[in-house]
Structure formats: C-alpha cells, structure tokens
PDB file of C-alpha atoms in Angstrom:
ATOM      1  CA  UNK A  18     -16.965  -9.649  15.768  1.00 33.00           C
ATOM      2  CA  UNK A  19     -18.648  -9.733  12.237  1.00 35.00           C
ATOM      3  CA  UNK A  20     -21.388  -7.570  13.653  1.00 37.00           C
ATOM      4  CA  UNK A  21     -18.772  -5.217  15.198  1.00 39.00           C
ATOM      5  CA  UNK A  22     -17.049  -4.643  11.995  1.00 38.00           C
ATOM      6  CA  UNK A  23     -20.134  -3.935  10.020  1.00 36.00           C
ATOM      7  CA  UNK A  24     -20.748  -1.642  12.769  1.00 36.00           C
ATOM      8  CA  UNK A  25     -17.487   0.243  12.301  1.00 37.00           C
ATOM      9  CA  UNK A  26     -18.084   0.116   8.423  1.00 39.00           C
ATOM     10  CA  UNK A  27     -15.720  -2.241   7.803  1.00 39.00           C
ATOM     11  CA  UNK A  28     -16.650  -5.676   5.598  1.00 39.00           C
ATOM     12  CA  UNK A  29     -14.470  -8.989   6.402  1.00 36.00           C
ATOM     13  CA  UNK A  30     -12.120 -10.219   3.611  1.00 41.00           C
ATOM     14  CA  UNK A  31     -12.807 -13.520   1.689  1.00 38.00           C
ATOM     15  CA  UNK A  32     -11.270 -15.871   4.423  1.00 40.00           C
ATOM     16  CA  UNK A  33     -13.455 -18.995   4.886  1.00 41.00           C
ATOM     17  CA  UNK A  34     -15.461 -18.458   1.795  1.00 40.00           C
ATOM     18  CA  UNK A  35     -15.746 -20.843  -1.236  1.00 41.00           C
ATOM     19  CA  UNK A  36     -12.736 -21.201  -3.320  1.00 45.00           C
ATOM     20  CA  UNK A  37     -14.438 -19.434  -6.162  1.00 53.00           C
ATOM     21  CA  UNK A  38     -15.057 -16.214  -4.015  1.00 70.00           C
ATOM     22  CA  UNK A  39     -12.887 -13.434  -5.176  1.00 81.00           C
ATOM     23  CA  UNK A  40     -12.327 -10.068  -3.091  1.00 90.00           C
ATOM     24  CA  UNK A  41     -13.367  -6.703  -4.545  1.00 95.00           C
ATOM     25  CA  UNK A  42     -13.635  -3.020  -3.547  1.00 97.00           C
ATOM     26  CA  UNK A  43     -16.734  -2.117  -1.925  1.00 96.00           C
ATOM     27  CA  UNK A  44     -18.845   0.811  -3.477  1.00 96.00           C
ATOM     28  CA  UNK A  45     -17.630   2.972  -0.791  1.00 96.00           C
ATOM     29  CA  UNK A  46     -13.956   2.691  -2.087  1.00 98.00           C
ATOM     30  CA  UNK A  47     -15.328   3.438  -5.866  1.00 98.00           C
ATOM     31  CA  UNK A  48     -15.398   6.644  -7.682  1.00 98.00           C
ATOM     32  CA  UNK A  49     -12.336   8.725  -5.943  1.00 97.00           C
ATOM     33  CA  UNK A  50      -9.128   8.226  -4.517  1.00 98.00           C
ATOM     34  CA  UNK A  51      -8.772   7.077  -1.231  1.00 98.00           C
ATOM     35  CA  UNK A  52      -6.932   9.079   1.211  1.00 98.00           C
ATOM     36  CA  UNK A  53      -8.505   7.765   4.457  1.00 98.00           C
ATOM     37  CA  UNK A  54     -10.413   4.573   4.904  1.00 98.00           C
ATOM     38  CA  UNK A  55     -14.394   4.606   5.580  1.00 97.00           C
ATOM     39  CA  UNK A  56     -14.410   3.879   9.309  1.00 97.00           C
ATOM     40  CA  UNK A  57     -14.690   5.629  12.603  1.00 97.00           C
ATOM     41  CA  UNK A  58     -12.801   3.323  14.534  1.00 98.00           C
ATOM     42  CA  UNK A  59      -9.268   4.558  15.909  1.00 98.00           C
ATOM     43  CA  UNK A  60      -7.298   2.291  13.463  1.00 98.00           C
ATOM     44  CA  UNK A  61      -4.735   3.486  10.662  1.00 98.00           C
ATOM     45  CA  UNK A  62      -3.379   1.238   7.772  1.00 98.00           C
ATOM     46  CA  UNK A  63       0.358   0.857   7.487  1.00 98.00           C
ATOM     47  CA  UNK A  64       1.819   0.773   3.491  1.00 98.00           C
ATOM     48  CA  UNK A  65       4.821   0.498   1.993  1.00 98.00           C
ATOM     49  CA  UNK A  66       5.939   1.116  -1.505  1.00 98.00           C
ATOM     50  CA  UNK A  67       8.498  -0.989  -3.281  1.00 98.00           C
ATOM     51  CA  UNK A  68       9.899   0.693  -6.526  1.00 96.00           C
ATOM     52  CA  UNK A  69      13.570   1.032  -5.930  1.00 91.00           C
ATOM     53  CA  UNK A  70      15.941  -1.247  -3.769  1.00 91.00           C
ATOM     54  CA  UNK A  71      14.851  -3.917  -1.055  1.00 93.00           C
ATOM     55  CA  UNK A  72      17.150  -2.591   1.541  1.00 94.00           C
ATOM     56  CA  UNK A  73      14.227  -2.518   4.171  1.00 96.00           C
ATOM     57  CA  UNK A  74      12.374  -5.247   3.278  1.00 97.00           C
ATOM     58  CA  UNK A  75      13.608  -7.599   6.038  1.00 97.00           C
ATOM     59  CA  UNK A  76      13.830  -5.356   8.959  1.00 97.00           C
ATOM     60  CA  UNK A  77       9.945  -3.952   7.976  1.00 98.00           C
ATOM     61  CA  UNK A  78       8.860  -7.615   7.727  1.00 98.00           C
ATOM     62  CA  UNK A  79      10.807  -8.653  10.805  1.00 98.00           C
ATOM     63  CA  UNK A  80       9.139  -5.970  12.977  1.00 98.00           C
ATOM     64  CA  UNK A  81       5.798  -6.539  11.626  1.00 98.00           C
ATOM     65  CA  UNK A  82       6.046 -10.051  12.258  1.00 98.00           C
ATOM     66  CA  UNK A  83       7.373  -9.411  15.558  1.00 98.00           C
ATOM     67  CA  UNK A  84       4.411  -7.195  16.428  1.00 98.00           C
ATOM     68  CA  UNK A  85       1.881  -9.380  14.901  1.00 98.00           C
ATOM     69  CA  UNK A  86       0.578  -6.744  12.466  1.00 98.00           C
ATOM     70  CA  UNK A  87      -0.611  -6.569   8.789  1.00 98.00           C
ATOM     71  CA  UNK A  88       0.427  -4.175   6.264  1.00 98.00           C
ATOM     72  CA  UNK A  89      -0.240  -3.649   2.578  1.00 98.00           C
ATOM     73  CA  UNK A  90       2.755  -3.752   0.379  1.00 98.00           C
ATOM     74  CA  UNK A  91       2.666  -1.771  -3.047  1.00 98.00           C
ATOM     75  CA  UNK A  92       5.395  -2.874  -5.535  1.00 98.00           C
ATOM     76  CA  UNK A  93       5.947  -2.013  -8.934  1.00 98.00           C
ATOM     77  CA  UNK A  94       5.922  -4.373 -11.894  1.00 98.00           C
ATOM     78  CA  UNK A  95       9.440  -3.773 -12.960  1.00 98.00           C
ATOM     79  CA  UNK A  96      10.544  -4.145  -8.711  1.00 98.00           C
ATOM     80  CA  UNK A  97       8.661  -7.706  -8.882  1.00 98.00           C
ATOM     81  CA  UNK A  98      10.543  -9.023 -11.913  1.00 98.00           C
ATOM     82  CA  UNK A  99      13.927  -7.702 -10.534  1.00 98.00           C
ATOM     83  CA  UNK A 100      13.415  -8.878  -6.689  1.00 97.00           C
ATOM     84  CA  UNK A 101      11.104 -11.565  -7.015  1.00 98.00           C
ATOM     85  CA  UNK A 102      12.310 -12.818  -3.447  1.00 98.00           C
ATOM     86  CA  UNK A 103      11.271  -9.833  -1.709  1.00 98.00           C
ATOM     87  CA  UNK A 104       7.967  -9.550  -3.180  1.00 98.00           C
ATOM     88  CA  UNK A 105       7.415 -13.642  -2.667  1.00 98.00           C
ATOM     89  CA  UNK A 106       8.428 -12.700   1.332  1.00 98.00           C
ATOM     90  CA  UNK A 107       6.423  -9.836   1.242  1.00 98.00           C
ATOM     91  CA  UNK A 108       3.125 -11.373   0.018  1.00 98.00           C
ATOM     92  CA  UNK A 109       3.580 -14.593   2.246  1.00 98.00           C
ATOM     93  CA  UNK A 110       2.569 -12.675   5.342  1.00 97.00           C
ATOM     94  CA  UNK A 111       0.769  -9.362   3.756  1.00 98.00           C
ATOM     95  CA  UNK A 112      -1.417  -8.338   1.135  1.00 98.00           C
ATOM     96  CA  UNK A 113       0.063  -7.095  -2.119  1.00 98.00           C
ATOM     97  CA  UNK A 114      -1.142  -3.858  -4.119  1.00 98.00           C
ATOM     98  CA  UNK A 115      -0.495  -2.899  -7.627  1.00 98.00           C
ATOM     99  CA  UNK A 116       1.719   0.154  -7.968  1.00 98.00           C
ATOM    100  CA  UNK A 117       1.930   0.297 -12.033  1.00 98.00           C
ATOM    101  CA  UNK A 118       4.763  -1.561 -13.757  1.00 98.00           C
ATOM    102  CA  UNK A 119       7.383   1.247 -14.432  1.00 98.00           C
ATOM    103  CA  UNK A 120       6.069   4.372 -12.313  1.00 98.00           C
ATOM    104  CA  UNK A 121       5.188   6.784 -14.944  1.00 98.00           C
ATOM    105  CA  UNK A 122       3.015   9.696 -14.540  1.00 97.00           C
ATOM    106  CA  UNK A 123      -0.541   8.079 -15.159  1.00 98.00           C
ATOM    107  CA  UNK A 124      -2.258  11.801 -16.151  1.00 96.00           C
ATOM    108  CA  UNK A 125       0.191  11.552 -19.161  1.00 94.00           C
ATOM    109  CA  UNK A 126      -1.023   8.289 -20.129  1.00 98.00           C
ATOM    110  CA  UNK A 127      -3.800   7.031 -22.332  1.00 98.00           C
ATOM    111  CA  UNK A 128      -6.889   4.932 -21.395  1.00 98.00           C
ATOM    112  CA  UNK A 129      -5.161   2.137 -23.275  1.00 98.00           C
ATOM    113  CA  UNK A 130      -1.739   2.942 -21.802  1.00 98.00           C
ATOM    114  CA  UNK A 131      -2.601   2.983 -18.302  1.00 98.00           C
ATOM    115  CA  UNK A 132      -4.696  -0.476 -18.833  1.00 98.00           C
ATOM    116  CA  UNK A 133      -1.213  -1.898 -20.280  1.00 98.00           C
ATOM    117  CA  UNK A 134       0.589  -0.703 -17.025  1.00 98.00           C
ATOM    118  CA  UNK A 135      -2.097  -2.088 -14.480  1.00 98.00           C
ATOM    119  CA  UNK A 136      -1.974  -5.398 -16.124  1.00 98.00           C
ATOM    120  CA  UNK A 137       1.763  -5.995 -16.841  1.00 98.00           C
ATOM    121  CA  UNK A 138       2.383  -4.913 -13.408  1.00 98.00           C
ATOM    122  CA  UNK A 139      -0.134  -7.728 -12.427  1.00 98.00           C
ATOM    123  CA  UNK A 140       1.337 -10.337 -14.242  1.00 98.00           C
ATOM    124  CA  UNK A 141       4.791  -9.405 -13.106  1.00 98.00           C
ATOM    125  CA  UNK A 142       3.477  -9.472  -9.082  1.00 98.00           C
ATOM    126  CA  UNK A 143       1.599 -12.553  -9.676  1.00 98.00           C
ATOM    127  CA  UNK A 144       4.673 -14.264 -11.181  1.00 98.00           C
ATOM    128  CA  UNK A 145       6.933 -13.132  -8.444  1.00 98.00           C
ATOM    129  CA  UNK A 146       4.376 -13.824  -5.205  1.00 98.00           C
ATOM    130  CA  UNK A 147       2.981 -16.626  -6.752  1.00 96.00           C
ATOM    131  CA  UNK A 148      -0.209 -15.629  -4.914  1.00 95.00           C
ATOM    132  CA  UNK A 149      -3.375 -13.481  -5.600  1.00 95.00           C
ATOM    133  CA  UNK A 150      -2.804  -9.609  -5.366  1.00 97.00           C
ATOM    134  CA  UNK A 151      -5.092  -7.355  -3.924  1.00 98.00           C
ATOM    135  CA  UNK A 152      -7.575  -5.413  -6.044  1.00 98.00           C
ATOM    136  CA  UNK A 153      -5.907  -1.930  -4.591  1.00 98.00           C
ATOM    137  CA  UNK A 154      -4.125   0.094  -6.920  1.00 98.00           C
ATOM    138  CA  UNK A 155      -1.768   3.128  -5.984  1.00 98.00           C
ATOM    139  CA  UNK A 156      -1.216   5.503  -8.238  1.00 98.00           C
ATOM    140  CA  UNK A 157       2.961   6.622  -9.005  1.00 98.00           C
ATOM    141  CA  UNK A 158       4.012   9.802  -7.780  1.00 97.00           C
ATOM    142  CA  UNK A 159       0.273  10.089  -6.232  1.00 97.00           C
ATOM    143  CA  UNK A 160      -0.519  11.696  -9.494  1.00 96.00           C
ATOM    144  CA  UNK A 161      -4.541  11.179 -10.006  1.00 97.00           C
ATOM    145  CA  UNK A 162      -7.138  12.606 -11.925  1.00 97.00           C
ATOM    146  CA  UNK A 163     -10.945  11.841 -12.075  1.00 98.00           C
ATOM    147  CA  UNK A 164     -10.224  10.089 -15.349  1.00 98.00           C
ATOM    148  CA  UNK A 165      -7.427   8.089 -14.064  1.00 98.00           C
ATOM    149  CA  UNK A 166      -8.847   6.639 -10.951  1.00 98.00           C
ATOM    150  CA  UNK A 167     -12.042   5.944 -13.517  1.00 98.00           C
ATOM    151  CA  UNK A 168     -10.101   3.903 -15.527  1.00 98.00           C
ATOM    152  CA  UNK A 169      -8.437   1.852 -12.603  1.00 98.00           C
ATOM    153  CA  UNK A 170     -11.574   1.397 -10.978  1.00 98.00           C
ATOM    154  CA  UNK A 171     -12.845  -0.422 -14.390  1.00 98.00           C
ATOM    155  CA  UNK A 172     -10.144  -2.594 -14.446  1.00 98.00           C
ATOM    156  CA  UNK A 173     -11.818  -3.716 -10.719  1.00 97.00           C
ATOM    157  CA  UNK A 174      -9.245  -1.647  -8.501  1.00 98.00           C
ATOM    158  CA  UNK A 175      -9.718   0.688  -5.943  1.00 98.00           C
ATOM    159  CA  UNK A 176      -7.241   3.493  -5.965  1.00 98.00           C
ATOM    160  CA  UNK A 177      -5.715   3.726  -2.424  1.00 98.00           C
ATOM    161  CA  UNK A 178      -3.440   6.631  -2.006  1.00 98.00           C
ATOM    162  CA  UNK A 179      -2.307   7.853   1.685  1.00 98.00           C
ATOM    163  CA  UNK A 180      -3.218  10.334   4.388  1.00 98.00           C
ATOM    164  CA  UNK A 181       0.651  11.069   4.717  1.00 98.00           C
ATOM    165  CA  UNK A 182       3.771   9.957   3.184  1.00 98.00           C
ATOM    166  CA  UNK A 183       6.517   9.919   5.958  1.00 98.00           C
ATOM    167  CA  UNK A 184       8.879  11.094   3.179  1.00 96.00           C
ATOM    168  CA  UNK A 185      11.677   8.526   4.737  1.00 96.00           C
ATOM    169  CA  UNK A 186      12.651   7.496   1.262  1.00 93.00           C
ATOM    170  CA  UNK A 187      14.503  10.990   0.713  1.00 92.00           C
ATOM    171  CA  UNK A 188      16.776  10.029   3.338  1.00 93.00           C
ATOM    172  CA  UNK A 189      19.329  12.052   5.464  1.00 92.00           C
ATOM    173  CA  UNK A 190      20.860  13.487   2.194  1.00 89.00           C
ATOM    174  CA  UNK A 191      17.522  15.510   1.779  1.00 90.00           C
ATOM    175  CA  UNK A 192      17.032  16.602   5.133  1.00 92.00           C
ATOM    176  CA  UNK A 193      15.024  13.822   6.467  1.00 95.00           C
ATOM    177  CA  UNK A 194      15.573  11.963   9.915  1.00 96.00           C
ATOM    178  CA  UNK A 195      14.338   8.873  11.739  1.00 97.00           C
ATOM    179  CA  UNK A 196      12.538  11.959  14.251  1.00 98.00           C
ATOM    180  CA  UNK A 197      10.774  13.647  11.102  1.00 98.00           C
ATOM    181  CA  UNK A 198       9.463  10.498   9.583  1.00 98.00           C
ATOM    182  CA  UNK A 199       7.842   9.619  12.936  1.00 98.00           C
ATOM    183  CA  UNK A 200       6.409  13.070  13.176  1.00 98.00           C
ATOM    184  CA  UNK A 201       4.808  13.164  10.031  1.00 98.00           C
ATOM    185  CA  UNK A 202       3.119   9.723  10.664  1.00 98.00           C
ATOM    186  CA  UNK A 203       1.817  10.615  14.120  1.00 98.00           C
ATOM    187  CA  UNK A 204       0.386  14.273  13.157  1.00 98.00           C
ATOM    188  CA  UNK A 205      -1.593  12.509  10.703  1.00 98.00           C
ATOM    189  CA  UNK A 206      -3.351   9.900  13.063  1.00 98.00           C
ATOM    190  CA  UNK A 207      -7.117   9.900  12.767  1.00 98.00           C
ATOM    191  CA  UNK A 208      -9.820   7.192  12.006  1.00 98.00           C
ATOM    192  CA  UNK A 209      -8.929   5.524   8.783  1.00 98.00           C
ATOM    193  CA  UNK A 210      -5.781   7.296   8.197  1.00 98.00           C
ATOM    194  CA  UNK A 211      -3.154   5.462   6.010  1.00 98.00           C
ATOM    195  CA  UNK A 212       0.374   5.933   6.210  1.00 98.00           C
ATOM    196  CA  UNK A 213       2.714   5.452   3.065  1.00 98.00           C
ATOM    197  CA  UNK A 214       6.220   4.322   3.754  1.00 98.00           C
ATOM    198  CA  UNK A 215       8.797   2.839   1.520  1.00 98.00           C
ATOM    199  CA  UNK A 216      11.289  -0.228   1.761  1.00 97.00           C
ATOM    200  CA  UNK A 217      13.988   1.515   0.060  1.00 92.00           C
ATOM    201  CA  UNK A 218      15.605   5.017  -0.293  1.00 82.00           C
ATOM    202  CA  UNK A 219      16.184   7.027  -3.312  1.00 72.00           C
ATOM    203  CA  UNK A 220      19.414   8.675  -2.255  1.00 66.00           C
ATOM    204  CA  UNK A 221      21.917   7.439   0.355  1.00 75.00           C
ATOM    205  CA  UNK A 222      20.713   3.617   0.958  1.00 79.00           C
ATOM    206  CA  UNK A 223      19.532   4.496   4.385  1.00 91.00           C
ATOM    207  CA  UNK A 224      16.001   3.515   4.750  1.00 96.00           C
ATOM    208  CA  UNK A 225      14.411   5.702   7.323  1.00 97.00           C
ATOM    209  CA  UNK A 226      10.948   3.970   7.237  1.00 98.00           C
ATOM    210  CA  UNK A 227      12.418   0.703   8.269  1.00 98.00           C
ATOM    211  CA  UNK A 228      14.437   2.301  11.428  1.00 97.00           C
ATOM    212  CA  UNK A 229      11.599   4.675  12.188  1.00 98.00           C
ATOM    213  CA  UNK A 230       9.013   1.762  12.014  1.00 98.00           C
ATOM    214  CA  UNK A 231       9.205   0.550  15.632  1.00 98.00           C
ATOM    215  CA  UNK A 232       8.755   4.155  16.944  1.00 98.00           C
ATOM    216  CA  UNK A 233       5.749   4.748  14.796  1.00 98.00           C
ATOM    217  CA  UNK A 234       3.958   1.582  15.962  1.00 98.00           C
ATOM    218  CA  UNK A 235       4.829   2.344  19.490  1.00 98.00           C
ATOM    219  CA  UNK A 236       3.282   6.131  19.083  1.00 98.00           C
ATOM    220  CA  UNK A 237       0.043   4.752  17.119  1.00 98.00           C
ATOM    221  CA  UNK A 238      -0.485   2.443  20.490  1.00 98.00           C
ATOM    222  CA  UNK A 239       0.052   5.262  22.533  1.00 98.00           C
ATOM    223  CA  UNK A 240      -2.213   7.535  21.015  1.00 98.00           C
ATOM    224  CA  UNK A 241      -5.256   4.840  21.445  1.00 98.00           C
ATOM    225  CA  UNK A 242      -5.077   3.549  17.781  1.00 98.00           C
ATOM    226  CA  UNK A 243      -4.645   0.189  16.454  1.00 98.00           C
ATOM    227  CA  UNK A 244      -3.223  -1.150  13.083  1.00 98.00           C
ATOM    228  CA  UNK A 245      -5.893  -2.357  10.620  1.00 98.00           C
ATOM    229  CA  UNK A 246      -5.261  -4.662   7.558  1.00 98.00           C
ATOM    230  CA  UNK A 247      -6.763  -3.365   4.214  1.00 98.00           C
ATOM    231  CA  UNK A 248      -8.157  -6.664   3.360  1.00 97.00           C
ATOM    232  CA  UNK A 249     -10.571  -5.999   5.971  1.00 97.00           C
ATOM    233  CA  UNK A 250     -12.211  -3.456   3.763  1.00 97.00           C
ATOM    234  CA  UNK A 251     -12.914  -6.147   0.985  1.00 97.00           C
ATOM    235  CA  UNK A 252     -16.193  -7.822  -0.233  1.00 95.00           C
ATOM    236  CA  UNK A 253     -16.340 -11.129  -2.109  1.00 87.00           C
ATOM    237  CA  UNK A 254     -17.518 -11.800  -5.276  1.00 70.00           C
ATOM    238  CA  UNK A 255     -18.814 -15.485  -6.403  1.00 57.00           C
TER     239      UNK A 255
END
C-alpha cells in the first residue's frame, strides 16, 4: 500500500510514528500556491471553509461519515472562538487547516501582520478543537502573492488553495442553485483537483454546498474518481 502511494506521488501521514513526529508539507507543496495536488491518480480533495455561520456543519459531517470519506476544514480563528463546538466536531473526524484569524486580504498586510493572523488563528483553532491543526493555510479570498506565500511557507504552512470554488456560499439570492454547485464541482474534475466549499452562507442562510454534497460525491464516483485525504500528502519530521 505504501509503495502504491509513493508511486502515485503521495506521502503517508504521521499515523503510527513516534509521538514526537510532526507532520509537515513536502517540498512539492512549498514555494507556490497549490491549486492541484501533485498526483496522477484520479482523486480529488474535498475542502470546506468556515468563516461565517455553521448552518451546514452537521449535514456535511453526517454525509461524510455516511460515505466514510475524509475532508479538510479551514476555519478562521474568529469562527473557532465563536463556534468552538462546530470546530471540535470537524476536528474529531477530519483535518483542520488555517484560514487566518480575521479573514483579511493578505496582500494588504505586512509580513509581521500576516504572521500575527496565522498564529492567532492557530491558537484559536487549537483551543476549540483540542487537537493538532494541519500545516495547511488557505488565503482569505484566495488573494495570494509570491511574498505572502513565502511568508506562510516560512511559518511551516503549505498554501492550499483550490481548483474550483463551487460558489455555493453565494446562495439562491445571488443566482446559485444546487445544480450549478454540482456542475462547477464536476467541471473541475482532474487528477489532484481541490474542490472548495463552505459550511455556511453569506446571504439567505441556505447552505447549497451541504445540499449538493451527496450529488457531488455521486458524480465524482460516476466519473471514476475517488476522494483523497489531504493528510496523505504530509511527511513527518522527528
């Protein structure tokens, strides 16, 4: 199994290693923003941002549990402070990335301010989840620059962005439907694609991503793809 993962360009996570081993991003995930994972396998990663409300959390977690699939959740620090139970539920079954503390545009920040945002979010997520977050960072608004990516890399994080955003968070009030959410996800299918969704809605409280998730997963399988856990792309350091 390990040989197959290595051959596909995947590295195993830290499970089963000594307690002192810590997961870190491999070199293939550093030096640039990651919009597709470095693999030739027909697999995609499901990811969810959490920055507003938690209306869709229970539905999303239940569907992933029913399918026995892993996803990665990217809460902000403010979300973790306001909704610790939701972050704890996410982290109990899935990996947790870092989506900044207050969701600012990082290209408007100094290196010092960027570090403050990342570290403050890390503390909040740890306190809420009571578990070790992953060394994955997702930029607010997907607004990245070479300098900001270098800054988060120096802090030990890979910049995990996305191949497509389903735009489900926009809600029906801004022209989105379940059908359009599914279409956007499926149109992006390719080896290593990263699908970005949200557990809340910024408009009318309708969480289209949660409603669309079963159909997205069905379509992924129908196209001959599987769902991969981002934790498989980590290496360990002693």
